[in-house]
Amino acid sequence: MDAMKKIILTGDRPSGPLHLGHYVGSLKNRVAMQHDHQQYVMIADVQALSANAESPEKVRDNVLQVMLDYLAVGIDPTVSTIFLQSMIPEIAELTIYFLNLVTVARLQRNPTVKEEIRQKGFGASVPAGFFMHPVSQAADITIVKADVVPVGEDQMPLIEQCCEIVRSFNRIYAPVFPEPRGVVPPQGARLMGLDGKAKMSKSLGNAISLSDPLDELQKKVMSMYTDPNHVHVASPGQVEGNMVFSYLDIFDPNSAEVEELKAHYRRGGLGDVAIKKRLIGVLDALLSPMRERRAVFAKDPGAVIELLKQGTLRTREIAAQTMIDVRKAMQIDYW
Ligand code: TRP
């Protein structure tokens, strides 16, 4: 691999299938960036377990599914290294050292964690492993000395906290780590769910998975929130807050036509079914090549897991090198 290339570290929790929100938020960037960066993509099963301690089988099953999602969207295992978090114990080790550089008060203020604790209804019963996400995530990023982290906008406070940890470590011990930069999509794209009420998320049941078959996609688009007052095709409809138009804005390559459709919808005479059919076509053009690639890889799960294993072994070598630097800097390199 090219030593001049900047290093990317990124990843997802295997707690469900990846969906269009993941695609817009970061998968698209990863596919685009993988050729001129040295990219590591991590399946964050340790992080998934921190909120699913009692369902290890769910996390385990989703590891293969997320791996298939990655291959389906076009993350190329011959240029990107895909690896499994739990098989890199150096990450857990580095997390322990980083925890000394972070206060409980600072963790309590982290907006991403705060929001997730609220969403999951944890309150004060939040598992400590979940609460310290930002610290283990800093270890994920720094274990390969990453420079760049392509993530959804909601993850930015975690990158910020990672930079604080890196600065503390480098100041106190030795300049071991680069300060990573978060990369979010140009629109800051936070894809709303089908209901238009909240961000797209598997647990809220408002998501289109990358692996959804065509009939599922059709059903979901047909159920999308539009303009509840637009009951007659002939009457004027509202475009703002109408999920079908929000999605067309993001996914339809022909923005001039989308603008014309919006004008027509506002005037009246354009029905919801017509715009939904267009959206189904647009989304299927994106998802059907993914479905096909997925089906090819899914025929041989053993080979897919082997790819993950090879990526993990490569990452582990880098991780071991990083820990030599860390131990030396921290004066715990006894023998
Ligand atoms: N927190 C990310 C998520 O919610 C997953 C993740 C874990 C991650 N470690 C990471 C993302 C490091 C980027 C960098 O899906």
GROMACS .gro file of C-alpha atoms and ligand atoms in nm:
model
  350
    1MET     CA    1   0.000   0.000   0.000
    2ASP     CA    2   0.102   0.356  -0.069
    3ALA     CA    3   0.269   0.517   0.231
    4MET     CA    4   0.194   0.868   0.099
    5LYS     CA    5  -0.181   0.820   0.115
    6LYS     CA    6  -0.378   0.968   0.404
    7ILE     CA    7  -0.531   0.710   0.632
    8ILE     CA    8  -0.908   0.673   0.677
    9LEU     CA    9  -1.074   0.493   0.967
   10THR     CA   10  -1.447   0.456   0.968
   11GLY     CA   11  -1.710   0.200   1.056
   12ASP     CA   12  -2.057   0.098   1.168
   13ARG     CA   13  -2.219  -0.095   1.446
   14PRO     CA   14  -2.357  -0.432   1.335
   15SER     CA   15  -2.688  -0.389   1.516
   16GLY     CA   16  -2.906  -0.406   1.204
   17PRO     CA   17  -2.887  -0.383   0.826
   18LEU     CA   18  -2.737  -0.064   0.684
   19HIS     CA   19  -2.989   0.172   0.525
   20LEU     CA   20  -3.012   0.473   0.294
   21GLY     CA   21  -2.925   0.704   0.585
   22HIS     CA   22  -2.591   0.527   0.619
   23TYR     CA   23  -2.541   0.549   0.245
   24VAL     CA   24  -2.599   0.924   0.225
   25GLY     CA   25  -2.421   0.997   0.553
   26SER     CA   26  -2.098   0.809   0.495
   27LEU     CA   27  -2.096   0.496   0.275
   28LYS     CA   28  -2.106   0.704  -0.041
   29ASN     CA   29  -1.803   0.904   0.077
   30ARG     CA   30  -1.615   0.589   0.166
   31VAL     CA   31  -1.667   0.436  -0.177
   32ALA     CA   32  -1.553   0.760  -0.340
   33MET     CA   33  -1.251   0.811  -0.114
   34GLN     CA   34  -1.114   0.457  -0.102
   35HIS     CA   35  -0.888   0.492  -0.407
   36ASP     CA   36  -0.688   0.793  -0.300
   37HIS     CA   37  -0.675   0.706   0.070
   38GLN     CA   38  -0.563   0.405   0.263
   39GLN     CA   39  -0.901   0.313   0.404
   40TYR     CA   40  -0.983   0.097   0.706
   41VAL     CA   41  -1.350   0.011   0.756
   42MET     CA   42  -1.436  -0.134   1.094
   43ILE     CA   43  -1.735  -0.346   1.189
   44ALA     CA   44  -1.786  -0.211   1.542
   45ASP     CA   45  -1.915  -0.523   1.713
   46VAL     CA   46  -1.770  -0.426   2.053
   47GLN     CA   47  -1.960  -0.100   2.034
   48ALA     CA   48  -2.277  -0.283   1.926
   49LEU     CA   49  -2.244  -0.515   2.226
   50SER     CA   50  -2.231  -0.219   2.464
   51ALA     CA   51  -2.603  -0.164   2.404
   52ASN     CA   52  -2.688  -0.529   2.332
   53ALA     CA   53  -2.496  -0.714   2.602
   54GLU     CA   54  -2.774  -0.968   2.639
   55SER     CA   55  -2.815  -1.046   2.269
   56PRO     CA   56  -2.473  -1.150   2.142
   57GLU     CA   57  -2.634  -1.367   1.872
   58LYS     CA   58  -2.797  -1.060   1.719
   59VAL     CA   59  -2.462  -0.880   1.695
   60ARG     CA   60  -2.290  -1.190   1.559
   61ASP     CA   61  -2.552  -1.242   1.286
   62ASN     CA   62  -2.529  -0.880   1.181
   63VAL     CA   63  -2.152  -0.895   1.131
   64LEU     CA   64  -2.202  -1.096   0.811
   65GLN     CA   65  -2.494  -0.875   0.706
   66VAL     CA   66  -2.292  -0.553   0.744
   67MET     CA   67  -2.000  -0.713   0.563
   68LEU     CA   68  -2.239  -0.794   0.275
   69ASP     CA   69  -2.373  -0.437   0.286
   70TYR     CA   70  -2.016  -0.306   0.251
   71LEU     CA   71  -1.937  -0.529  -0.044
   72ALA     CA   72  -2.276  -0.450  -0.200
   73VAL     CA   73  -2.227  -0.070  -0.192
   74GLY     CA   74  -1.888  -0.106  -0.352
   75ILE     CA   75  -1.634  -0.096  -0.074
   76ASP     CA   76  -1.362  -0.288  -0.253
   77PRO     CA   77  -1.173  -0.531  -0.029
   78THR     CA   78  -0.874  -0.519  -0.264
   79VAL     CA   79  -0.821  -0.148  -0.189
   80SER     CA   80  -0.995  -0.102   0.149
   81THR     CA   81  -0.922  -0.305   0.460
   82ILE     CA   82  -1.238  -0.423   0.633
   83PHE     CA   83  -1.185  -0.551   0.987
   84LEU     CA   84  -1.367  -0.667   1.300
   85GLN     CA   85  -1.328  -0.457   1.616
   86SER     CA   86  -1.349  -0.740   1.871
   87MET     CA   87  -1.059  -0.923   1.710
   88ILE     CA   88  -0.822  -0.630   1.769
   89PRO     CA   89  -0.763  -0.642   2.146
   90GLU     CA   90  -0.517  -0.352   2.111
   91ILE     CA   91  -0.820  -0.123   2.068
   92ALA     CA   92  -0.954  -0.228   2.409
   93GLU     CA   93  -0.610  -0.179   2.558
   94LEU     CA   94  -0.572   0.171   2.415
   95THR     CA   95  -0.922   0.260   2.535
   96ILE     CA   96  -0.815   0.192   2.893
   97TYR     CA   97  -0.522   0.434   2.865
   98PHE     CA   98  -0.735   0.699   2.694
   99LEU     CA   99  -0.996   0.679   2.973
  100ASN     CA  100  -0.741   0.846   3.203
  101LEU     CA  101  -0.741   1.152   2.978
  102VAL     CA  102  -1.118   1.209   2.989
  103THR     CA  103  -1.348   1.325   3.268
  104VAL     CA  104  -1.693   1.187   3.345
  105ALA     CA  105  -1.826   1.545   3.317
  106ARG     CA  106  -1.690   1.577   2.963
  107LEU     CA  107  -1.849   1.246   2.863
  108GLN     CA  108  -2.183   1.357   3.007
  109ARG     CA  109  -2.170   1.666   2.787
  110ASN     CA  110  -2.103   1.479   2.461
  111PRO     CA  111  -2.413   1.555   2.247
  112THR     CA  112  -2.403   1.231   2.046
  113VAL     CA  113  -2.394   1.012   2.355
  114LYS     CA  114  -2.648   1.229   2.537
  115GLU     CA  115  -2.892   1.196   2.247
  116GLU     CA  116  -2.848   0.819   2.223
  117ILE     CA  117  -2.894   0.772   2.597
  118ARG     CA  118  -3.216   0.968   2.567
  119GLN     CA  119  -3.334   0.774   2.260
  120LYS     CA  120  -3.264   0.439   2.417
  121GLY     CA  121  -3.424   0.547   2.746
  122PHE     CA  122  -3.121   0.441   2.951
  123GLY     CA  123  -3.122   0.728   3.203
  124ALA     CA  124  -2.878   0.666   3.487
  125SER     CA  125  -2.882   0.292   3.407
  126VAL     CA  126  -2.668   0.351   3.100
  127PRO     CA  127  -2.406   0.075   3.075
  128ALA     CA  128  -2.062   0.222   3.148
  129GLY     CA  129  -1.931   0.064   2.828
  130PHE     CA  130  -2.192   0.253   2.629
  131PHE     CA  131  -2.129   0.577   2.815
  132MET     CA  132  -1.762   0.577   2.724
  133HIS     CA  133  -1.819   0.532   2.349
  134PRO     CA  134  -1.634   0.848   2.259
  135VAL     CA  135  -1.323   0.708   2.424
  136SER     CA  136  -1.331   0.368   2.257
  137GLN     CA  137  -1.413   0.539   1.931
  138ALA     CA  138  -1.102   0.753   1.975
  139ALA     CA  139  -0.906   0.430   2.018
  140ASP     CA  140  -1.064   0.286   1.699
  141ILE     CA  141  -0.949   0.589   1.505
  142THR     CA  142  -0.602   0.624   1.651
  143ILE     CA  143  -0.508   0.255   1.652
  144VAL     CA  144  -0.432   0.293   1.278
  145LYS     CA  145  -0.318   0.658   1.323
  146ALA     CA  146  -0.601   0.776   1.101
  147ASP     CA  147  -0.603   1.127   0.950
  148VAL     CA  148  -0.955   1.125   0.809
  149VAL     CA  149  -1.289   0.993   0.938
  150PRO     CA  150  -1.586   0.994   0.695
  151VAL     CA  151  -1.899   0.990   0.911
  152GLY     CA  152  -2.254   1.118   0.932
  153GLU     CA  153  -2.302   1.463   1.083
  154ASP     CA  154  -2.433   1.317   1.411
  155GLN     CA  155  -2.090   1.165   1.478
  156MET     CA  156  -1.897   1.493   1.465
  157PRO     CA  157  -1.896   1.550   1.844
  158LEU     CA  158  -1.719   1.214   1.874
  159ILE     CA  159  -1.445   1.322   1.634
  160GLU     CA  160  -1.410   1.645   1.830
  161GLN     CA  161  -1.362   1.453   2.151
  162CYS     CA  162  -1.115   1.221   1.978
  163CYS     CA  163  -0.909   1.528   1.884
  164GLU     CA  164  -0.909   1.643   2.247
  165ILE     CA  165  -0.783   1.302   2.357
  166VAL     CA  166  -0.515   1.303   2.086
  167ARG     CA  167  -0.400   1.651   2.191
  168SER     CA  168  -0.379   1.547   2.559
  169PHE     CA  169  -0.192   1.229   2.475
  170ASN     CA  170   0.056   1.404   2.246
  171ARG     CA  171   0.116   1.683   2.499
  172ILE     CA  172   0.158   1.462   2.806
  173TYR     CA  173   0.350   1.169   2.654
  174ALA     CA  174   0.485   1.213   2.301
  175PRO     CA  175   0.348   1.318   1.960
  176VAL     CA  176   0.229   0.971   1.856
  177PHE     CA  177  -0.104   1.046   1.684
  178PRO     CA  178  -0.225   1.280   1.407
  179GLU     CA  179  -0.537   1.486   1.484
  180PRO     CA  180  -0.812   1.330   1.274
  181ARG     CA  181  -1.049   1.531   1.057
  182GLY     CA  182  -1.415   1.436   1.024
  183VAL     CA  183  -1.557   1.439   0.671
  184VAL     CA  184  -1.932   1.484   0.634
  185PRO     CA  185  -2.126   1.498   0.306
  186PRO     CA  186  -2.164   1.843   0.142
  187GLN     CA  187  -2.531   1.892   0.241
  188GLY     CA  188  -2.447   1.764   0.589
  189ALA     CA  189  -2.708   1.510   0.476
  190ARG     CA  190  -2.911   1.379   0.760
  191LEU     CA  191  -3.162   1.164   0.586
  192MET     CA  192  -3.505   1.181   0.747
  193GLY     CA  193  -3.710   0.865   0.785
  194LEU     CA  194  -4.013   0.766   0.578
  195ASP     CA  195  -4.244   0.926   0.837
  196GLY     CA  196  -4.065   1.261   0.819
  197LYS     CA  197  -4.058   1.275   1.199
  198ALA     CA  198  -3.702   1.171   1.280
  199LYS     CA  199  -3.372   1.072   1.129
  200MET     CA  200  -3.382   0.743   0.937
  201SER     CA  201  -3.313   0.462   1.178
  202LYS     CA  202  -3.374   0.090   1.182
  203SER     CA  203  -3.503   0.096   1.540
  204LEU     CA  204  -3.765   0.360   1.459
  205GLY     CA  205  -3.898   0.144   1.173
  206ASN     CA  206  -3.872   0.432   0.924
  207ALA     CA  207  -3.579   0.303   0.719
  208ILE     CA  208  -3.517   0.168   0.369
  209SER     CA  209  -3.243  -0.094   0.401
  210LEU     CA  210  -2.984  -0.125   0.127
  211SER     CA  211  -3.080  -0.492   0.108
  212ASP     CA  212  -3.458  -0.438   0.078
  213PRO     CA  213  -3.605  -0.629  -0.218
  214LEU     CA  214  -3.795  -0.429  -0.479
  215ASP     CA  215  -4.142  -0.510  -0.342
  216GLU     CA  216  -4.036  -0.389   0.004
  217LEU     CA  217  -3.894  -0.069  -0.147
  218GLN     CA  218  -4.221  -0.012  -0.334
  219LYS     CA  219  -4.428  -0.065  -0.021
  220LYS     CA  220  -4.213   0.170   0.184
  221VAL     CA  221  -4.210   0.451  -0.071
  222MET     CA  222  -4.587   0.419  -0.113
  223SER     CA  223  -4.621   0.469   0.265
  224MET     CA  224  -4.404   0.782   0.274
  225TYR     CA  225  -4.525   1.100   0.438
  226THR     CA  226  -4.622   1.362   0.179
  227ASP     CA  227  -4.867   1.648   0.235
  228PRO     CA  228  -5.159   1.528   0.450
  229ASN     CA  229  -5.380   1.809   0.314
  230HIS     CA  230  -5.323   1.711  -0.048
  231VAL     CA  231  -5.626   1.485  -0.085
  232HIS     CA  232  -5.722   1.566  -0.445
  233VAL     CA  233  -5.475   1.540  -0.730
  234ALA     CA  234  -5.609   1.864  -0.876
  235SER     CA  235  -5.551   2.073  -0.565
  236PRO     CA  236  -5.219   2.243  -0.480
  237GLY     CA  237  -4.978   2.042  -0.267
  238GLN     CA  238  -4.698   2.137  -0.033
  239VAL     CA  239  -4.340   2.050  -0.119
  240GLU     CA  240  -4.178   2.160   0.208
  241GLY     CA  241  -4.173   1.877   0.460
  242ASN     CA  242  -4.292   1.636   0.188
  243MET     CA  243  -4.059   1.340   0.219
  244VAL     CA  244  -4.092   1.230  -0.143
  245PHE     CA  245  -3.952   1.564  -0.261
  246SER     CA  246  -3.684   1.562   0.010
  247TYR     CA  247  -3.567   1.226  -0.122
  248LEU     CA  248  -3.589   1.333  -0.486
  249ASP     CA  249  -3.372   1.634  -0.396
  250ILE     CA  250  -3.107   1.398  -0.259
  251PHE     CA  251  -3.126   1.099  -0.493
  252ASP     CA  252  -3.269   1.211  -0.828
  253PRO     CA  253  -2.981   1.295  -1.064
  254ASN     CA  254  -3.209   1.516  -1.277
  255SER     CA  255  -3.258   1.819  -1.051
  256ALA     CA  256  -3.405   2.034  -1.330
  257GLU     CA  257  -3.692   1.788  -1.373
  258VAL     CA  258  -3.738   1.768  -0.996
  259GLU     CA  259  -3.778   2.148  -0.987
  260GLU     CA  260  -4.043   2.126  -1.260
  261LEU     CA  261  -4.226   1.855  -1.067
  262LYS     CA  262  -4.221   2.070  -0.755
  263ALA     CA  263  -4.374   2.362  -0.943
  264HIS     CA  264  -4.642   2.132  -1.089
  265TYR     CA  265  -4.717   1.984  -0.746
  266ARG     CA  266  -4.751   2.331  -0.594
  267ARG     CA  267  -4.986   2.439  -0.875
  268GLY     CA  268  -5.198   2.128  -0.843
  269GLY     CA  269  -5.261   1.844  -1.086
  270LEU     CA  270  -4.973   1.621  -0.982
  271GLY     CA  271  -5.063   1.324  -0.764
  272ASP     CA  272  -4.867   1.157  -0.484
  273VAL     CA  273  -4.866   0.824  -0.666
  274ALA     CA  274  -4.691   0.979  -0.967
  275ILE     CA  275  -4.408   1.131  -0.763
  276LYS     CA  276  -4.377   0.815  -0.556
  277LYS     CA  277  -4.342   0.605  -0.871
  278ARG     CA  278  -4.064   0.832  -0.988
  279LEU     CA  279  -3.888   0.796  -0.652
  280ILE     CA  280  -3.919   0.417  -0.666
  281GLY     CA  281  -3.746   0.425  -1.005
  282VAL     CA  282  -3.469   0.652  -0.880
  283LEU     CA  283  -3.404   0.445  -0.565
  284ASP     CA  284  -3.421   0.117  -0.751
  285ALA     CA  285  -3.158   0.242  -0.996
  286LEU     CA  286  -2.931   0.295  -0.693
  287LEU     CA  287  -3.023  -0.021  -0.504
  288SER     CA  288  -3.058  -0.285  -0.773
  289PRO     CA  289  -2.684  -0.303  -0.858
  290MET     CA  290  -2.625  -0.333  -0.482
  291ARG     CA  291  -2.878  -0.616  -0.458
  292GLU     CA  292  -2.704  -0.796  -0.743
  293ARG     CA  293  -2.356  -0.763  -0.593
  294ARG     CA  294  -2.490  -0.869  -0.256
  295ALA     CA  295  -2.648  -1.183  -0.403
  296VAL     CA  296  -2.317  -1.285  -0.561
  297PHE     CA  297  -2.123  -1.251  -0.233
  298ALA     CA  298  -2.404  -1.401  -0.024
  299LYS     CA  299  -2.364  -1.730  -0.210
  300ASP     CA  300  -2.037  -1.790  -0.031
  301PRO     CA  301  -2.052  -1.659   0.329
  302GLY     CA  302  -1.734  -1.847   0.413
  303ALA     CA  303  -1.540  -1.646   0.154
  304VAL     CA  304  -1.691  -1.322   0.288
  305ILE     CA  305  -1.582  -1.402   0.643
  306GLU     CA  306  -1.238  -1.493   0.508
  307LEU     CA  307  -1.210  -1.142   0.357
  308LEU     CA  308  -1.297  -1.000   0.698
  309LYS     CA  309  -1.039  -1.223   0.863
  310GLN     CA  310  -0.762  -1.122   0.623
  311GLY     CA  311  -0.846  -0.752   0.674
  312THR     CA  312  -0.846  -0.803   1.050
  313LEU     CA  313  -0.506  -0.975   1.046
  314ARG     CA  314  -0.358  -0.687   0.844
  315THR     CA  315  -0.506  -0.431   1.082
  316ARG     CA  316  -0.378  -0.618   1.384
  317GLU     CA  317  -0.020  -0.583   1.261
  318ILE     CA  318  -0.063  -0.204   1.238
  319ALA     CA  319  -0.233  -0.199   1.580
  320ALA     CA  320   0.058  -0.384   1.738
  321GLN     CA  321   0.300  -0.127   1.592
  322THR     CA  322   0.091   0.158   1.731
  323MET     CA  323   0.090   0.000   2.078
  324ILE     CA  324   0.470  -0.019   2.074
  325ASP     CA  325   0.474   0.361   2.024
  326VAL     CA  326   0.205   0.410   2.291
  327ARG     CA  327   0.383   0.197   2.550
  328LYS     CA  328   0.712   0.371   2.486
  329ALA     CA  329   0.553   0.717   2.512
  330MET     CA  330   0.372   0.621   2.834
  331GLN     CA  331   0.683   0.461   2.985
  332ILE     CA  332   0.515   0.124   3.022
  333ASP     CA  333   0.748  -0.056   2.782
  334TYR     CA  334   0.904  -0.266   3.060
  335TRP     CA  335   1.048  -0.554   2.861
  336TRP     N1  336  -2.035   0.513   1.621
  336TRP     C1  337  -2.047   0.465   1.487
  336TRP     C2  338  -2.196   0.430   1.465
  336TRP     O1  339  -2.279   0.470   1.539
  336TRP     C3  340  -1.963   0.343   1.461
  336TRP     C4  341  -1.817   0.363   1.489
  336TRP     C5  342  -1.746   0.302   1.586
  336TRP     C6  343  -1.727   0.450   1.420
  336TRP     N2  344  -1.618   0.343   1.584
  336TRP     C7  345  -1.602   0.433   1.484
  336TRP     C8  346  -1.738   0.540   1.315
  336TRP     C9  347  -1.491   0.506   1.446
  336TRP    C10  348  -1.626   0.611   1.275
  336TRP    C11  349  -1.502   0.596   1.342
  336TRP     O2  350  -2.229   0.362   1.370
   0.00000   0.00000   0.00000
